[in-house]
mmCIF file of C-alpha atoms in Angstrom:
data_model
loop_
_atom_site.group_PDB
_atom_site.id
_atom_site.type_symbol
_atom_site.label_atom_id
_atom_site.label_comp_id
_atom_site.label_asym_id
_atom_site.label_seq_id
_atom_site.Cartn_x
_atom_site.Cartn_y
_atom_site.Cartn_z
ATOM 1 C CA MET A 25 -87.349 86.237 -73.152
ATOM 2 C CA ASN A 26 -86.868 84.758 -76.267
ATOM 3 C CA VAL A 27 -89.445 85.059 -79.936
ATOM 4 C CA GLU A 28 -90.987 81.930 -78.925
ATOM 5 C CA LEU A 29 -92.125 83.048 -75.410
ATOM 6 C CA ILE A 30 -93.314 85.510 -76.861
ATOM 7 C CA ILE A 31 -95.459 84.259 -79.622
ATOM 8 C CA SER A 32 -97.215 82.054 -76.918
ATOM 9 C CA VAL A 33 -97.755 84.828 -75.087
ATOM 10 C CA VAL A 34 -99.469 86.869 -77.570
ATOM 11 C CA MET A 35 -101.072 84.170 -79.208
ATOM 12 C CA ILE A 36 -103.181 83.727 -75.676
ATOM 13 C CA LEU A 37 -103.315 86.639 -74.916
ATOM 14 C CA ILE A 38 -105.226 86.847 -79.354
ATOM 15 C CA GLY A 39 -107.345 84.293 -77.928
ATOM 16 C CA VAL A 40 -108.773 86.053 -75.172
ATOM 17 C CA ILE A 41 -109.428 88.884 -77.001
ATOM 18 C CA VAL A 42 -111.096 87.016 -79.997
ATOM 19 C CA TYR A 43 -113.149 85.034 -77.360
ATOM 20 C CA ALA A 44 -114.038 88.526 -75.739
ATOM 21 C CA PHE A 45 -116.096 89.541 -78.801
ATOM 22 C CA ARG A 46 -117.398 86.309 -79.864
ATOM 23 C CA ASN A 47 -121.072 87.907 -79.457
ATOM 24 C CA THR A 48 -120.142 91.499 -81.243
ATOM 25 C CA PRO A 49 -119.513 91.496 -84.999
ATOM 26 C CA ASN A 50 -116.923 94.305 -85.888
ATOM 27 C CA PRO A 51 -114.185 94.921 -88.486
ATOM 28 C CA TYR A 52 -110.846 94.822 -86.519
ATOM 29 C CA ILE A 53 -111.036 91.756 -83.933
ATOM 30 C CA GLY A 54 -111.813 87.826 -84.679
ATOM 31 C CA VAL A 55 -112.337 85.055 -87.622
ATOM 32 C CA ARG A 56 -113.577 87.603 -90.643
ATOM 33 C CA ILE A 57 -113.981 86.144 -93.545
ATOM 34 C CA GLY A 58 -117.224 85.666 -95.665
ATOM 35 C CA TYR A 59 -119.706 84.014 -93.727
ATOM 36 C CA THR A 60 -118.564 85.845 -90.642
ATOM 37 C CA TYR A 61 -120.015 88.662 -92.483
ATOM 38 C CA LEU A 62 -123.201 86.994 -93.629
ATOM 39 C CA SER A 63 -124.686 85.583 -90.775
ATOM 40 C CA LYS A 64 -124.164 86.611 -86.816
ATOM 41 C CA GLU A 65 -124.267 83.342 -85.643
ATOM 42 C CA ALA A 66 -121.100 82.086 -87.831
ATOM 43 C CA TRP A 67 -119.736 84.583 -86.404
ATOM 44 C CA ARG A 68 -120.843 84.089 -83.087
ATOM 45 C CA LYS A 69 -119.638 80.033 -83.325
ATOM 46 C CA ALA A 70 -115.888 80.619 -85.269
ATOM 47 C CA ASN A 71 -114.849 83.060 -83.245
ATOM 48 C CA THR A 72 -116.072 81.179 -79.911
ATOM 49 C CA PHE A 73 -113.672 78.077 -81.615
ATOM 50 C CA ALA A 74 -110.907 80.813 -82.704
ATOM 51 C CA GLY A 75 -110.691 81.911 -78.964
ATOM 52 C CA ILE A 76 -110.493 79.236 -76.822
ATOM 53 C CA TYR A 77 -108.441 77.125 -79.795
ATOM 54 C CA CYS A 78 -105.618 80.238 -79.710
ATOM 55 C CA ILE A 79 -106.002 80.454 -76.027
ATOM 56 C CA ILE A 80 -105.429 76.392 -75.624
ATOM 57 C CA ALA A 81 -102.744 76.249 -78.853
ATOM 58 C CA GLY A 82 -100.734 79.088 -77.319
ATOM 59 C CA SER A 83 -100.359 77.513 -73.911
ATOM 60 C CA ILE A 84 -99.509 73.833 -75.362
ATOM 61 C CA LEU A 85 -96.647 76.381 -77.586
ATOM 62 C CA LEU A 86 -95.506 78.455 -74.124
ATOM 63 C CA ALA A 87 -95.478 74.840 -72.271
ATOM 64 C CA VAL A 88 -93.322 73.291 -75.333
ATOM 65 C CA THR A 89 -91.117 76.251 -75.069
ATOM 66 C CA LEU A 90 -89.989 76.414 -71.853
ATOM 67 C CA ILE A 91 -89.907 72.346 -70.915
ATOM 68 C CA PHE A 92 -88.259 71.536 -74.776
ATOM 69 C CA ASN A 93 -86.568 74.820 -75.445
ATOM 70 C CA PRO A 94 -86.901 73.206 -79.113
ATOM 71 C CA SER A 95 -85.324 74.815 -82.443
ATOM 72 C CA ARG A 96 -86.682 77.763 -83.972
ATOM 73 C CA VAL A 97 -87.359 75.611 -86.978
ATOM 74 C CA VAL A 98 -89.101 73.336 -85.218
ATOM 75 C CA PHE A 99 -91.014 75.868 -83.042
ATOM 76 C CA LEU A 100 -92.383 77.912 -86.480
ATOM 77 C CA ALA A 101 -93.044 74.612 -87.389
ATOM 78 C CA LEU A 102 -95.902 73.854 -84.916
ATOM 79 C CA LEU A 103 -96.603 77.300 -85.009
ATOM 80 C CA LEU A 104 -97.738 76.651 -89.185
ATOM 81 C CA ILE A 105 -99.721 73.830 -87.943
ATOM 82 C CA SER A 106 -101.584 75.505 -85.486
ATOM 83 C CA ALA A 107 -102.031 78.431 -87.699
ATOM 84 C CA THR A 108 -103.018 75.993 -90.129
ATOM 85 C CA ILE A 109 -105.697 73.966 -87.891
ATOM 86 C CA LEU A 110 -107.344 77.192 -86.798
ATOM 87 C CA ALA A 111 -107.867 78.527 -90.399
ATOM 88 C CA VAL A 112 -109.425 75.335 -91.279
ATOM 89 C CA GLN A 113 -111.758 75.199 -88.759
ATOM 90 C CA SER A 114 -112.622 78.378 -88.119
ATOM 91 C CA TYR A 115 -113.704 78.655 -91.894
ATOM 92 C CA ARG A 116 -115.408 75.070 -91.442
ATOM 93 C CA ILE A 117 -117.349 75.781 -89.077
ATOM 94 C CA ALA A 118 -118.666 79.196 -90.369
ATOM 95 C CA LYS A 119 -119.351 78.074 -93.679
ATOM 96 C CA GLU A 120 -121.628 75.133 -92.196
ATOM 97 C CA THR A 121 -123.218 77.224 -89.393
ATOM 98 C CA TYR A 122 -124.167 79.282 -91.986
ATOM 99 C CA GLU A 123 -125.188 77.120 -95.071
ATOM 100 C CA LYS A 124 -127.268 75.625 -92.366
ATOM 101 C CA GLU A 125 -129.165 79.338 -91.001
ATOM 102 C CA ASP A 126 -130.074 79.522 -94.661
ATOM 103 C CA MET A 127 -131.523 76.498 -95.334
ATOM 104 C CA ARG A 128 -133.681 77.353 -92.631
ATOM 105 C CA THR A 129 -134.084 80.992 -93.805
ATOM 106 C CA PRO A 130 -137.518 81.358 -95.950
ATOM 107 C CA LEU A 131 -136.487 82.429 -99.418
ATOM 108 C CA LYS A 132 -137.810 85.936 -100.108
ATOM 109 C CA LYS A 133 -136.718 86.665 -103.573
ATOM 110 C CA GLU A 134 -133.609 84.906 -106.002
ATOM 111 C CA ALA A 135 -130.569 84.693 -104.535
ATOM 112 C CA LYS A 136 -127.615 86.656 -105.166
ATOM 113 C CA PRO A 137 -125.252 84.124 -107.639
ATOM 114 C CA ILE A 138 -121.880 84.994 -105.794
ATOM 115 C CA GLU A 139 -119.426 87.170 -107.898
ATOM 116 C CA ARG A 140 -116.295 84.905 -109.306
ATOM 117 C CA ILE A 141 -113.250 86.957 -109.739
ATOM 118 C CA ILE A 142 -110.490 86.248 -112.597
ATOM 119 C CA ILE A 143 -107.562 85.239 -110.694
ATOM 120 C CA LYS A 144 -105.636 84.049 -113.314
ATOM 121 C CA PRO A 145 -103.667 87.293 -113.548
ATOM 122 C CA TYR A 146 -103.075 87.715 -109.953
ATOM 123 C CA LEU A 147 -101.686 83.938 -109.982
ATOM 124 C CA ILE A 148 -99.280 84.318 -112.990
ATOM 125 C CA VAL A 149 -97.620 87.590 -111.491
ATOM 126 C CA GLN A 150 -97.210 85.333 -108.403
ATOM 127 C CA ILE A 151 -95.452 82.703 -110.107
ATOM 128 C CA ILE A 152 -93.224 84.673 -112.074
ATOM 129 C CA PRO A 153 -90.912 85.826 -109.303
ATOM 130 C CA ILE A 154 -90.821 82.304 -107.756
ATOM 131 C CA VAL A 155 -89.083 81.503 -111.836
ATOM 132 C CA PHE A 156 -87.162 84.486 -110.952
ATOM 133 C CA TYR A 157 -85.746 83.313 -107.698
ATOM 134 C CA LEU A 158 -85.357 79.430 -109.193
ATOM 135 C CA THR A 159 -83.264 80.732 -112.415
ATOM 136 C CA LEU A 160 -81.402 83.293 -109.799
ATOM 137 C CA ILE A 161 -80.059 79.791 -107.147
ATOM 138 C CA LEU A 162 -79.402 78.267 -110.850
ATOM 139 C CA LEU A 163 -76.933 80.650 -111.875
ATOM 140 C CA LEU A 164 -75.908 81.567 -108.622
ATOM 141 C CA TRP A 165 -75.550 77.816 -106.690
ATOM 142 C CA GLU A 166 -71.645 77.009 -106.923
ATOM 143 C CA ASN A 167 -71.102 80.423 -105.136
ATOM 144 C CA ILE A 168 -73.541 79.469 -101.917
ATOM 145 C CA PRO A 169 -71.656 78.692 -99.011
ATOM 146 C CA ASP A 170 -73.266 75.333 -97.233
ATOM 147 C CA THR A 171 -74.154 76.589 -94.213
ATOM 148 C CA VAL A 172 -76.322 80.057 -95.282
ATOM 149 C CA ALA A 173 -78.081 82.608 -93.321
ATOM 150 C CA ILE A 174 -82.223 82.275 -92.846
ATOM 151 C CA HIS A 175 -82.625 85.190 -90.429
ATOM 152 C CA PHE A 176 -81.822 88.490 -89.325
ATOM 153 C CA ASP A 177 -81.912 90.626 -85.920
ATOM 154 C CA ALA A 178 -82.859 94.278 -85.958
ATOM 155 C CA SER A 179 -79.498 95.350 -86.901
ATOM 156 C CA GLY A 180 -78.913 93.194 -89.856
ATOM 157 C CA LYS A 181 -76.572 90.823 -88.533
ATOM 158 C CA PRO A 182 -78.159 86.820 -89.045
ATOM 159 C CA ASP A 183 -79.089 85.092 -85.812
ATOM 160 C CA ASN A 184 -80.326 81.641 -87.486
ATOM 161 C CA TYR A 185 -78.794 79.598 -89.961
ATOM 162 C CA ALA A 186 -79.768 76.238 -92.315
ATOM 163 C CA ASP A 187 -77.837 74.196 -94.712
ATOM 164 C CA LYS A 188 -77.091 75.325 -98.116
ATOM 165 C CA PHE A 189 -80.535 73.156 -99.582
ATOM 166 C CA THR A 190 -82.755 74.178 -96.481
ATOM 167 C CA GLY A 191 -82.145 77.784 -96.421
ATOM 168 C CA ALA A 192 -81.848 78.371 -99.735
ATOM 169 C CA ILE A 193 -84.735 76.274 -101.590
ATOM 170 C CA LEU A 194 -86.602 74.581 -99.046
ATOM 171 C CA ILE A 195 -87.489 77.246 -97.114
ATOM 172 C CA PRO A 196 -87.662 79.823 -99.487
ATOM 173 C CA LEU A 197 -89.528 77.749 -101.663
ATOM 174 C CA PHE A 198 -92.260 77.176 -99.346
ATOM 175 C CA THR A 199 -92.817 80.183 -98.091
ATOM 176 C CA MET A 200 -93.353 81.066 -101.810
ATOM 177 C CA ALA A 201 -95.949 78.726 -102.307
ATOM 178 C CA ILE A 202 -98.174 79.989 -99.666
ATOM 179 C CA ILE A 203 -99.726 83.211 -101.461
ATOM 180 C CA PRO A 204 -100.380 80.936 -104.947
ATOM 181 C CA ALA A 205 -101.709 78.172 -102.374
ATOM 182 C CA LEU A 206 -103.615 80.499 -101.356
ATOM 183 C CA THR A 207 -105.199 82.430 -104.409
ATOM 184 C CA LEU A 208 -105.997 78.633 -105.796
ATOM 185 C CA LEU A 209 -108.034 78.221 -102.815
ATOM 186 C CA THR A 210 -110.147 80.509 -103.360
ATOM 187 C CA LEU A 211 -111.023 78.763 -107.189
ATOM 188 C CA ARG A 212 -112.583 75.850 -104.624
ATOM 189 C CA GLU A 213 -114.212 77.912 -101.761
ATOM 190 C CA PRO A 214 -114.546 81.843 -102.941
ATOM 191 C CA MET A 215 -116.010 82.330 -99.563
ATOM 192 C CA LEU A 216 -112.523 82.293 -97.893
ATOM 193 C CA LEU A 217 -111.203 85.976 -99.161
ATOM 194 C CA ARG A 218 -114.622 87.622 -99.223
ATOM 195 C CA PHE A 219 -114.290 90.854 -97.448
ATOM 196 C CA PRO A 220 -117.064 93.077 -96.218
ATOM 197 C CA ILE A 221 -115.479 95.203 -100.071
ATOM 198 C CA HIS A 222 -118.521 95.803 -102.929
ATOM 199 C CA GLY A 223 -118.454 94.594 -106.741
ATOM 200 C CA THR A 224 -115.268 93.604 -108.226
ATOM 201 C CA ARG A 225 -113.462 96.374 -105.742
ATOM 202 C CA GLN A 226 -112.920 92.514 -104.265
ATOM 203 C CA ASN A 227 -109.974 92.610 -106.515
ATOM 204 C CA VAL A 228 -107.912 94.662 -104.167
ATOM 205 C CA LEU A 229 -107.494 91.848 -101.987
ATOM 206 C CA PHE A 230 -105.903 89.834 -104.500
ATOM 207 C CA THR A 231 -103.424 92.545 -105.094
ATOM 208 C CA LEU A 232 -102.612 93.084 -101.810
ATOM 209 C CA LEU A 233 -101.976 89.416 -102.104
ATOM 210 C CA THR A 234 -99.498 89.544 -105.064
ATOM 211 C CA GLY A 235 -98.105 92.711 -103.482
ATOM 212 C CA VAL A 236 -97.651 89.923 -100.289
ATOM 213 C CA GLN A 237 -95.342 87.525 -102.663
ATOM 214 C CA ILE A 238 -93.386 90.117 -104.448
ATOM 215 C CA PHE A 239 -92.251 91.440 -100.921
ATOM 216 C CA ILE A 240 -91.819 87.876 -100.160
ATOM 217 C CA VAL A 241 -89.628 87.172 -103.098
ATOM 218 C CA ILE A 242 -87.492 90.352 -102.593
ATOM 219 C CA VAL A 243 -86.425 89.329 -98.871
ATOM 220 C CA GLU A 244 -85.843 86.071 -100.079
ATOM 221 C CA THR A 245 -83.421 87.137 -102.873
ATOM 222 C CA LEU A 246 -82.079 89.919 -100.881
ATOM 223 C CA THR A 247 -80.941 86.862 -98.408
ATOM 224 C CA LEU A 248 -79.259 84.788 -101.445
ATOM 225 C CA LEU A 249 -77.511 87.814 -102.108
ATOM 226 C CA TYR A 250 -76.795 88.303 -98.447
ATOM 227 C CA ASN A 251 -75.391 84.749 -98.413
ATOM 228 C CA ILE A 252 -72.607 85.116 -101.332
ATOM 229 C CA GLY A 253 -71.048 88.159 -100.080
ATOM 230 C CA SER A 254 -72.834 90.751 -102.650
ATOM 231 C CA VAL A 255 -75.474 92.823 -100.350
ATOM 232 C CA PRO A 256 -75.425 93.837 -96.521
ATOM 233 C CA GLY A 257 -77.891 92.083 -93.512
ATOM 234 C CA GLU A 258 -78.904 96.174 -92.833
ATOM 235 C CA TRP A 259 -80.756 96.243 -96.479
ATOM 236 C CA ILE A 260 -83.179 93.102 -95.905
ATOM 237 C CA VAL A 261 -83.847 94.756 -92.804
ATOM 238 C CA TRP A 262 -84.777 98.089 -93.400
ATOM 239 C CA PHE A 263 -86.742 96.792 -97.066
ATOM 240 C CA ALA A 264 -88.533 94.985 -94.387
ATOM 241 C CA ILE A 265 -89.371 97.667 -92.257
ATOM 242 C CA GLY A 266 -90.150 100.027 -95.632
ATOM 243 C CA PHE A 267 -92.505 97.529 -96.928
ATOM 244 C CA VAL A 268 -94.434 96.887 -93.916
ATOM 245 C CA ALA A 269 -95.071 100.368 -93.345
ATOM 246 C CA PHE A 270 -96.443 100.375 -97.164
ATOM 247 C CA LEU A 271 -98.650 97.369 -96.281
ATOM 248 C CA LEU A 272 -99.649 99.200 -93.050
ATOM 249 C CA VAL A 273 -100.819 102.411 -95.050
ATOM 250 C CA TRP A 274 -102.315 100.163 -98.018
ATOM 251 C CA ILE A 275 -104.460 98.059 -95.946
ATOM 252 C CA GLY A 276 -105.976 101.204 -93.911
ATOM 253 C CA TRP A 277 -106.668 103.090 -97.280
ATOM 254 C CA ILE A 278 -108.483 99.705 -99.003
ATOM 255 C CA TRP A 279 -110.506 99.507 -95.886
ATOM 256 C CA HIS A 280 -111.074 103.333 -95.410
ATOM 257 C CA THR A 281 -112.027 103.343 -99.279
ATOM 258 C CA TYR A 282 -113.892 100.480 -99.921
ATOM 259 C CA SER A 283 -115.514 99.666 -96.887
ATOM 260 C CA LYS A 284 -118.662 100.417 -95.530
#
């Protein structure tokens, strides 16, 4: 079974699980953003939509894969579009539900303003590695082959390729832009990355995002160096495995230390 089929089936299963827990707020399963923590009704509506949507979207991706067998790039583009719609619509539903509910609730005491987190230091740290990567591209451009590896299997051997511009510039820059864009979005929607973590400890979430950004840039840099023959593919795989293990431990520590 190929990766596209696995992802499609997993998406359907996630939808089934999320829908099953749509009426049960919990810290593990479901759409967990600021508004769903503030309102049980927001939780129910957002997770009802998310569950049904994942089942439908996963089924469509599965059908497209079986019938048309699209390239991995096309499948990933469809997956990204689906995930974006899911995130935006779930957030909108939760926000609108909470705001309507809040308007119907008599105000018993002065509302506590939403704590604003200064994101500029995080944003700077997230952008600096991108500048580093672009500088490296300029220095190594003539040494990069016309066709480059963009993905590796578990043994460190490349299993997907792209042309020089797409694989060395377009895909990496698009990937690197996701975290800074998400960080900037919190200026407009401060509840987007708000979890049940208290006070200035919300900063650990942006620290986590910044760490993921640095990981992305390091992986893209190692991939670039692989394509010019400077490092073996195994380095990329081992670094990715090591970072994911570290990330899971870090997230567990954050949750255990700062959550109620």
